[in-house]
Tab-separated table of C-alpha atoms in Angstrom:
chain	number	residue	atom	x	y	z
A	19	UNK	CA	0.000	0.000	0.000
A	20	UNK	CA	1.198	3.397	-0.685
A	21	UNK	CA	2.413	5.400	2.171
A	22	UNK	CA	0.779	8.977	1.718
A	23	UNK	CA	2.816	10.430	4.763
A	24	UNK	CA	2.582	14.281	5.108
A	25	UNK	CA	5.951	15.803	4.229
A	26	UNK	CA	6.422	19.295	5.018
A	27	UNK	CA	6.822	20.895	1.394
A	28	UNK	CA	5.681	24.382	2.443
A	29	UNK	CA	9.394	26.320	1.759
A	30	UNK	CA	7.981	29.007	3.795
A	31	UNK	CA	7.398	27.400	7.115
A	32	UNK	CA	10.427	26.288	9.305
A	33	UNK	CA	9.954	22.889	10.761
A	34	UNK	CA	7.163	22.978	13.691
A	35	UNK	CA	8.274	21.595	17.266
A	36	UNK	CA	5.542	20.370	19.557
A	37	UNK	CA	6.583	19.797	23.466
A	38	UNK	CA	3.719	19.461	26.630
A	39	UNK	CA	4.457	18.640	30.195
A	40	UNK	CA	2.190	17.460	32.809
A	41	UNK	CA	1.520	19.736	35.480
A	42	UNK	CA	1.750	16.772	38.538
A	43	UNK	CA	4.402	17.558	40.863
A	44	UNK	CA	7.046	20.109	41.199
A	45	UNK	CA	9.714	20.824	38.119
A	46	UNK	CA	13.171	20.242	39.167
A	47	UNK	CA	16.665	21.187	38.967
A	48	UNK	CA	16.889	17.712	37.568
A	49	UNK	CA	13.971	18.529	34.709
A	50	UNK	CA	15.861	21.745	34.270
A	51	UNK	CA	19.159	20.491	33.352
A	52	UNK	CA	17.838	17.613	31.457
A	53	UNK	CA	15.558	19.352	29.004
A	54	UNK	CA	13.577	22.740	29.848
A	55	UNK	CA	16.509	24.650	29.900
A	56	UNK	CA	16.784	24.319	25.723
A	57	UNK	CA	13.593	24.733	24.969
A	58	UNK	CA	13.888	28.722	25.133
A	59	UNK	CA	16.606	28.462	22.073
A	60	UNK	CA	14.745	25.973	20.108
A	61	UNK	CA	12.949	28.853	19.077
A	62	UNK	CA	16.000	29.939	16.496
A	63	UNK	CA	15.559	27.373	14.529
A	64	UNK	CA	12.074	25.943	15.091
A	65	UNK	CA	8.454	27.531	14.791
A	66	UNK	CA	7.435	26.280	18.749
A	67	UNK	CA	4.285	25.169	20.363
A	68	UNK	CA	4.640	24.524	23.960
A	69	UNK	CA	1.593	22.955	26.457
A	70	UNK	CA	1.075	22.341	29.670
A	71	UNK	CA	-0.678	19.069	29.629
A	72	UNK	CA	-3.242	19.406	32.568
A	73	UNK	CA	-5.458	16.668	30.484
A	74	UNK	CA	-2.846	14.191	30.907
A	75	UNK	CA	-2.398	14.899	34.694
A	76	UNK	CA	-5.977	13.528	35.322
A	77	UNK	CA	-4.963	9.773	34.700
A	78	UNK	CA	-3.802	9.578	38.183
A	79	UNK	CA	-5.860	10.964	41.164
A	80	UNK	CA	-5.473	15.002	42.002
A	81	UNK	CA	-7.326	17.154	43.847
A	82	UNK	CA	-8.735	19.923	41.922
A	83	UNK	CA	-6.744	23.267	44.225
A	84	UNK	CA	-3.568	20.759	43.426
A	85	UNK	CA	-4.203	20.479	39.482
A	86	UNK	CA	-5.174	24.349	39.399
A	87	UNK	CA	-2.304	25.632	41.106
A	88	UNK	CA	-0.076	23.332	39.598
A	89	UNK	CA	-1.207	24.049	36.381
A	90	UNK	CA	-1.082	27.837	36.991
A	91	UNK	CA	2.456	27.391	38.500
A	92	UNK	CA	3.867	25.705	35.719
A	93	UNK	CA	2.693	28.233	32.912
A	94	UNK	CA	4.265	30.867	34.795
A	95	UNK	CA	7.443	29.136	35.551
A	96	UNK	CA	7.932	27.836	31.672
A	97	UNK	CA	7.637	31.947	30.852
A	98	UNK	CA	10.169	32.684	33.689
A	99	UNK	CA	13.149	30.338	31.972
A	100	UNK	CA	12.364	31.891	28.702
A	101	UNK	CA	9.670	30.533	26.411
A	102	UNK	CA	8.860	34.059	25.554
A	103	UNK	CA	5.344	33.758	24.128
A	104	UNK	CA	5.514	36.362	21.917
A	105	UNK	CA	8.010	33.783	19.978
A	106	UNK	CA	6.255	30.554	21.100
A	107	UNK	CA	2.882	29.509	21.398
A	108	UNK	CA	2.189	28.377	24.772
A	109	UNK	CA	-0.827	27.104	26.371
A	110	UNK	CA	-3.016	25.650	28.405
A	111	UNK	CA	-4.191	21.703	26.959
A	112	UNK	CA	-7.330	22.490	28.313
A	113	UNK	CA	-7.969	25.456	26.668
A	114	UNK	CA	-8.074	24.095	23.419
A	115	UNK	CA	-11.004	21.637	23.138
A	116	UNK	CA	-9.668	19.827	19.773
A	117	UNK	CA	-7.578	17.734	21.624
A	118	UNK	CA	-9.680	15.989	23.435
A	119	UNK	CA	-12.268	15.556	20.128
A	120	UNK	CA	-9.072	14.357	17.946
A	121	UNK	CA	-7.959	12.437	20.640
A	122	UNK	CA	-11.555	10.449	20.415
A	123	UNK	CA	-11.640	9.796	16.761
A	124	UNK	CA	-7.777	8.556	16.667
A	125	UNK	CA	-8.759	5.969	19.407
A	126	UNK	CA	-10.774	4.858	16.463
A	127	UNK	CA	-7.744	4.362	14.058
A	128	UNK	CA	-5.466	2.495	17.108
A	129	UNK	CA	-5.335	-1.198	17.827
A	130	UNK	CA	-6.110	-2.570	21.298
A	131	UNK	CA	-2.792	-4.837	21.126
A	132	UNK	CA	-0.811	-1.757	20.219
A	133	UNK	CA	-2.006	0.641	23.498
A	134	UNK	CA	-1.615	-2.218	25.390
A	135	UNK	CA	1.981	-2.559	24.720
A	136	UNK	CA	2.803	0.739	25.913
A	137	UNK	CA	4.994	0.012	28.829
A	138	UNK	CA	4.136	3.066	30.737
A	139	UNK	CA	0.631	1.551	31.114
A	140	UNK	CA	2.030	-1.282	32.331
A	141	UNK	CA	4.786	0.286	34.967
A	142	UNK	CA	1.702	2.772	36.133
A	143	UNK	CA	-0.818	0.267	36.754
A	144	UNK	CA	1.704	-1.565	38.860
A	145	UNK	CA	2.350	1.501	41.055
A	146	UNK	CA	-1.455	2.394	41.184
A	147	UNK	CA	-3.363	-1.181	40.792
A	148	UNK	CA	-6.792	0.492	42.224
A	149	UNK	CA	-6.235	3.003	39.864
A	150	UNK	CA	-6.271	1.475	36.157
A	151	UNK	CA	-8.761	3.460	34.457
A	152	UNK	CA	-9.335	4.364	30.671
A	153	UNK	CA	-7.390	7.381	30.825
A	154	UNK	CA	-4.293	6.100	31.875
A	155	UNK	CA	-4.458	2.982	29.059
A	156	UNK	CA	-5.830	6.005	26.261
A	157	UNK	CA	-2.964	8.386	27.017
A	158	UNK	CA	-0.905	7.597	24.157
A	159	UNK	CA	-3.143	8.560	22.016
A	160	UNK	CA	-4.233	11.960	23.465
A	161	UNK	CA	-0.454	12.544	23.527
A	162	UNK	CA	-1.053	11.777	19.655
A	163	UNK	CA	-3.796	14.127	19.192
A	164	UNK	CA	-1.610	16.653	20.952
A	165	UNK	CA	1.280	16.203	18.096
A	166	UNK	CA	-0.977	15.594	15.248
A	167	UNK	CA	-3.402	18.473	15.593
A	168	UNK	CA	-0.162	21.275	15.201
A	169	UNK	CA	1.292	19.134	12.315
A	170	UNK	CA	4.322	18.950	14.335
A	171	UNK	CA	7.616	17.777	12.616
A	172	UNK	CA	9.549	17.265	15.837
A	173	UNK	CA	8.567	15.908	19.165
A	174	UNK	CA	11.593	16.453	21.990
A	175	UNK	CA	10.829	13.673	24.305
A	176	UNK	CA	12.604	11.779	26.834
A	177	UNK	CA	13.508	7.678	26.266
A	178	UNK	CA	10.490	6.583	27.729
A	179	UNK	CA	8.571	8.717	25.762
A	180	UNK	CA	9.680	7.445	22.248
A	181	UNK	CA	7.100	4.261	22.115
A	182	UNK	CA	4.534	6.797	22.934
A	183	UNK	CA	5.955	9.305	19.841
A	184	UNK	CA	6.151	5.444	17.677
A	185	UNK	CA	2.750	4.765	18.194
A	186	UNK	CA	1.523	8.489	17.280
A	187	UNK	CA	3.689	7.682	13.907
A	188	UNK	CA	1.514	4.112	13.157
A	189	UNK	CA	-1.209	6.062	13.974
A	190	UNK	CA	-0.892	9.010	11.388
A	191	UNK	CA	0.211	6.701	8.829
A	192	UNK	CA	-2.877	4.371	9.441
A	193	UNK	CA	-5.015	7.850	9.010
A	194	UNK	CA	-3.222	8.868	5.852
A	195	UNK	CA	-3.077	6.043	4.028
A	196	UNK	CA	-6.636	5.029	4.692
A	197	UNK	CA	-7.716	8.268	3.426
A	198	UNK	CA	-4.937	10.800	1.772
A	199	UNK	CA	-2.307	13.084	3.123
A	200	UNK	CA	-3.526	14.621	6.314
A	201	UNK	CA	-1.385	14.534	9.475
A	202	UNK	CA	2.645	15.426	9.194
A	203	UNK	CA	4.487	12.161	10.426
A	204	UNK	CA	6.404	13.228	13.117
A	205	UNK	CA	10.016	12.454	14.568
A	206	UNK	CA	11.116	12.207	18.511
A	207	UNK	CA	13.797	13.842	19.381
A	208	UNK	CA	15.932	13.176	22.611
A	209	UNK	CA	17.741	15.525	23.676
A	210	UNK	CA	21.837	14.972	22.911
A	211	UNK	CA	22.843	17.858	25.825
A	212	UNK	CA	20.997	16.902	28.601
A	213	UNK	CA	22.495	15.789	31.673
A	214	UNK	CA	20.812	12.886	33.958
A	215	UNK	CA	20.442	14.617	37.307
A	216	UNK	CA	20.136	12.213	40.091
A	217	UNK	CA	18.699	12.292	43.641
A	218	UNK	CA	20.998	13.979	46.405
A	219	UNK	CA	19.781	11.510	48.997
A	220	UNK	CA	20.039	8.608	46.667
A	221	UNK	CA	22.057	9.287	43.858
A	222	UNK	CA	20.726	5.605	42.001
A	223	UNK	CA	17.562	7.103	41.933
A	224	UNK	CA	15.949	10.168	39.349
A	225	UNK	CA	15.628	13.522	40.700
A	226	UNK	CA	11.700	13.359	41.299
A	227	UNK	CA	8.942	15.693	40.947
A	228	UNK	CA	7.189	14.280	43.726
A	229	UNK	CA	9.961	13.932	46.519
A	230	UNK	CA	7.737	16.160	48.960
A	231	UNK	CA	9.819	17.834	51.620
A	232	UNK	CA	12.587	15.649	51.240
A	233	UNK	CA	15.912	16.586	50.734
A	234	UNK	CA	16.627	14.427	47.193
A	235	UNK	CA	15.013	16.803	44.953
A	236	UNK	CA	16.462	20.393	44.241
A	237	UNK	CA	12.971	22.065	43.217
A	238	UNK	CA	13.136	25.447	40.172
A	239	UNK	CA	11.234	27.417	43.008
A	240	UNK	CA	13.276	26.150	46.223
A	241	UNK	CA	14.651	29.739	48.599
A	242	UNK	CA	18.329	29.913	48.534
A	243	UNK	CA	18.870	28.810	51.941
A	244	UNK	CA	16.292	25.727	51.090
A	245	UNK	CA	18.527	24.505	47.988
A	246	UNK	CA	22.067	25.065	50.435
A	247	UNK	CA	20.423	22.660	53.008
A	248	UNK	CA	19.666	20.101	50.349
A	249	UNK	CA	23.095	20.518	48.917
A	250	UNK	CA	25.110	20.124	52.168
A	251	UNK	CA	23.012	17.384	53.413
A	252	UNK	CA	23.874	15.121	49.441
A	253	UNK	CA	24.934	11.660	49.676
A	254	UNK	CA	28.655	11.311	49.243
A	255	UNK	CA	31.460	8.422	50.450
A	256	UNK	CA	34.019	7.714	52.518
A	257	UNK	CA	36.768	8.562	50.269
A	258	UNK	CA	37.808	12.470	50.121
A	259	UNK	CA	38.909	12.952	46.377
A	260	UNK	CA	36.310	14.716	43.855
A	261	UNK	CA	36.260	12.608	41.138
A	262	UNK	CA	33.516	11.462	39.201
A	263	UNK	CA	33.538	7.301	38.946
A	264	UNK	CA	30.900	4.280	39.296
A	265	UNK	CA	31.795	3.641	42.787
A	266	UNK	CA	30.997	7.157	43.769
A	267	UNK	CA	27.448	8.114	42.582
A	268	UNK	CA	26.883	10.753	44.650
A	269	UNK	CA	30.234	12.827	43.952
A	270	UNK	CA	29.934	11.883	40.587
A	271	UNK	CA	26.045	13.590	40.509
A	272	UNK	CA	27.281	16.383	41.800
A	273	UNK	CA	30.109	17.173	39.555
A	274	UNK	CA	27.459	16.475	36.593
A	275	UNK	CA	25.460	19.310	38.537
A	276	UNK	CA	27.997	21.856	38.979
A	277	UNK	CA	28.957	20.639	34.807
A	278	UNK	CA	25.544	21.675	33.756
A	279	UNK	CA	25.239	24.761	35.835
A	280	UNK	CA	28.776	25.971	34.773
A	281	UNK	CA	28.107	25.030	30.601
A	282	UNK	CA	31.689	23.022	31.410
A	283	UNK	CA	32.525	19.490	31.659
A	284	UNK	CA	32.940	16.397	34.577
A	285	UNK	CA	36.611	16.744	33.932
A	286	UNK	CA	37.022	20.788	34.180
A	287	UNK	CA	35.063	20.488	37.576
A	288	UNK	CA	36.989	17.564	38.788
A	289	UNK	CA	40.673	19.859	38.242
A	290	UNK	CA	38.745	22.663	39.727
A	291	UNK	CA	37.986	21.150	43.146
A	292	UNK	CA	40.989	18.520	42.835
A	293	UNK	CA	42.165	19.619	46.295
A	294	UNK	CA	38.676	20.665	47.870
A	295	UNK	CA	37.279	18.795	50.849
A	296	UNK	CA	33.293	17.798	50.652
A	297	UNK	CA	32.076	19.961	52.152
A	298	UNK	CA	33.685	22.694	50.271
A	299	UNK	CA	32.793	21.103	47.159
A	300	UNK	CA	29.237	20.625	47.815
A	301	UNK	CA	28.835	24.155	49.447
A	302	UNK	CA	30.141	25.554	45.926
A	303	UNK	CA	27.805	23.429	43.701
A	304	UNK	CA	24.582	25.047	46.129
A	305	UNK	CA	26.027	27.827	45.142
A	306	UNK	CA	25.986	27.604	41.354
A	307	UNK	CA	22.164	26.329	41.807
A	308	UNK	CA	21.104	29.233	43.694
A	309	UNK	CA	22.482	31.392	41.601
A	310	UNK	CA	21.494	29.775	38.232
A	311	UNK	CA	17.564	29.565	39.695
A	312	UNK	CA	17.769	33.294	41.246
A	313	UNK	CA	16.708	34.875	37.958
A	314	UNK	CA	14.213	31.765	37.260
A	315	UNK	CA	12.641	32.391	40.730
A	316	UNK	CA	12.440	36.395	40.317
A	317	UNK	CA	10.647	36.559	36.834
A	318	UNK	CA	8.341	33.660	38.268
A	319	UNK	CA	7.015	35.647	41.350
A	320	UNK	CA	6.552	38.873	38.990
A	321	UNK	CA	4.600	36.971	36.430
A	322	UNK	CA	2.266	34.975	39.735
A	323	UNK	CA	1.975	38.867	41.339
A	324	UNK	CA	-0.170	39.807	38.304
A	325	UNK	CA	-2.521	36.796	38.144
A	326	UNK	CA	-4.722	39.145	35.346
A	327	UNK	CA	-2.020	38.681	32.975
A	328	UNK	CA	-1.079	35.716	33.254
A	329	UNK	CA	-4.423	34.850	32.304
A	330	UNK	CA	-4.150	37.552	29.532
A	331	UNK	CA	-0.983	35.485	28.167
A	332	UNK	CA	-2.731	32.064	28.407
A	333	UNK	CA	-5.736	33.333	26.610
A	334	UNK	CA	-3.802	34.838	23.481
A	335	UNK	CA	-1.926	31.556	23.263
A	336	UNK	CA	-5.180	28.953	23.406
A	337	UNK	CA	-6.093	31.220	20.867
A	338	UNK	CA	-3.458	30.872	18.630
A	339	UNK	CA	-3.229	27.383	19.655
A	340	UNK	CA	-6.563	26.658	18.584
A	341	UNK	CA	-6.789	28.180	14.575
A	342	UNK	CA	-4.430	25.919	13.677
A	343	UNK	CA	-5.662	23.008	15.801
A	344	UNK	CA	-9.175	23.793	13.897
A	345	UNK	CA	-7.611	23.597	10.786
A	346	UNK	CA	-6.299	20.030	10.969
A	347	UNK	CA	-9.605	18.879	13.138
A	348	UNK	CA	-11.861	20.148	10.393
A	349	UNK	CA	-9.793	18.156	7.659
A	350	UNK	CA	-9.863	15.200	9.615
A	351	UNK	CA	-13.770	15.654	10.158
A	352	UNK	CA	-14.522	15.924	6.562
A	353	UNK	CA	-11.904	12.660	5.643
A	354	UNK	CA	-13.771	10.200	7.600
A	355	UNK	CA	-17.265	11.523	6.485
A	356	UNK	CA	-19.034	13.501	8.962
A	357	UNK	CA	-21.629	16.132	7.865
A	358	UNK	CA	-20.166	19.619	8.309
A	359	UNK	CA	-22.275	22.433	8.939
């Protein structure tokens, strides 16, 4: 059968980047270093479109205050580490009802076996076995609706993202060959800079969003004197020499740290502090955080002061969000057959 994939042939438009994240817990230094802190620049090269995916955050149970100010929290703080908006689109999921419409007639174009494969489902259900509901097992293809509705080239996603970005690719080719060209098949992209930031109290462990008040996580909005605690408190060893190695996790996550906060490398930081004691060494890499999330922190409590416009900001962007989402929902309406009015 002929593939009739959607190639981008318009000379005019750059390639379009599509990126959401899920407004459940609190963004990290970890998330920070990994990934958010390109997305700003990806706007040289790319025409942007950046979400925050409050439908997604539903699959697992959240109070409605939590998902509001959550939701609110992490608008504001994506604007405060640069996704200017004037540049990027950037919205609210929510606010644009198309996703959730497109996200109902794909389910109708993907096979049971292949949404059961996801292994997501599977490593969710067996942290939450009361709650395996429809949501959680239909994710993948809301996050396909999400990419498919912008015609979105590029996709920067984690690893354990990519199945999710394969199955949105099946997906739009199953759409476009049973009709003609409609949806752009789109690429994931992990990202080739990003470090892999690791707890502070367990440095074999992710940095997670949902460490609470423990002292692991290193969190974007965290007071100075908050991230220093955390920071002087890290896991180390016995051994006194800085040096990053597989039998020292937790020296070797925090040279990765003070790496990615400095734009240098393991082995700069390792002559820099070759004849530093620990607790010099980790008192310097607090340092470097605090001073790297200062400006981060500042431009976020200016933007959450004047609650007005942020609203104002989110508004313009579901708009914008939402011509172009109409476009492609419109086309996909009249393919399968539906009476338009």
């Amino acid at each position: 059968m002929e593939n009739k994939n959607v190639q981008n042939t318009d000379t005019e438009r750059r390639k379009r980047v599509f990126s959401a994240i899920k407004p459940t817990g609190n963004p990290t230094l970890g998330n920070y270093l990994g990934a958010m802190q390109y997305w700003p620049q990806m706007a040289d090269e790319y025409d942007c479109l950046y979400a925050v995916a409050d439908l997604h955050a539903i699959t697992v149970a959240i109070e409605p205050k939590e998902l509001r100010e959550n939701s609110k929290r992490l608008f504001a703080l994506l604007i405060a580490m640069g996704i200017d908006p004037e540049k990027n689109i950037l919205f609210m999921q929510s606010h644009v009802g198309a996703h959730s419409e497109l996200c109902w007639l794909l389910n109708n174009y993907t096979m049971f076996g292949e949404a059961s494969r996801m292994t997501q489902f599977k490593d969710k259900s067996k942290k939450a076995p009361d709650n395996i509901n429809v949501g959680l097992f239909d994710y993948p293809v809301l996050m396909a609706a999400d990419i498919l509705l912008y015609q979105a080239d590029v996709v920067p996603v984690g690893d354990d993202q990519l199945q999710h970005v394969e199955l949105c690719r099946t997906i739009a080719n199953r759409f476009n060959n049973r009709y003609s060209p409609t949806f752009t098949v789109p690429v994931g992209k992990t990202p080739k800079y990003g470090a892999r930031i690791f707890s502070l109290s367990d440095p074999t462990a992710k940095m997670g969003k949902s460490d609470g008040a423990g002292d692991g996580s290193v969190f974007l909005l965290d007071p100075p004197e908050v991230i220093m605690r955390k920071f002087k408190r890290a896991v180390t060893d016995c051994d006194t020499k800085v040096k990053a190695s597989k039998d020292k996790a937790g020296i070797t996550n925090l040279l990765t740290i003070y790496a990615a906060l400095n734009n240098t490398t393991v082995e700069s930081a390792e002559r820099e502090f070759e004849n530093a004691d620990y607790a010099t060494f980790k008192a310097r890499v607090g340092e470097a955080a605090v001073e790297r999330l200062r400006p981060i922190r500042e431009r976020y409590e200016a933007l959450r002061r004047d609650e007005g416009a942020l609203c104002e900001i989110m508004n313009a962007g579901a708009e914008k969000a939402a011509r172009i989402a109409k476009r492609t929902l419109d086309k996909v309406y009249k393919k399968i057959g539906f009476v338009r009015i």
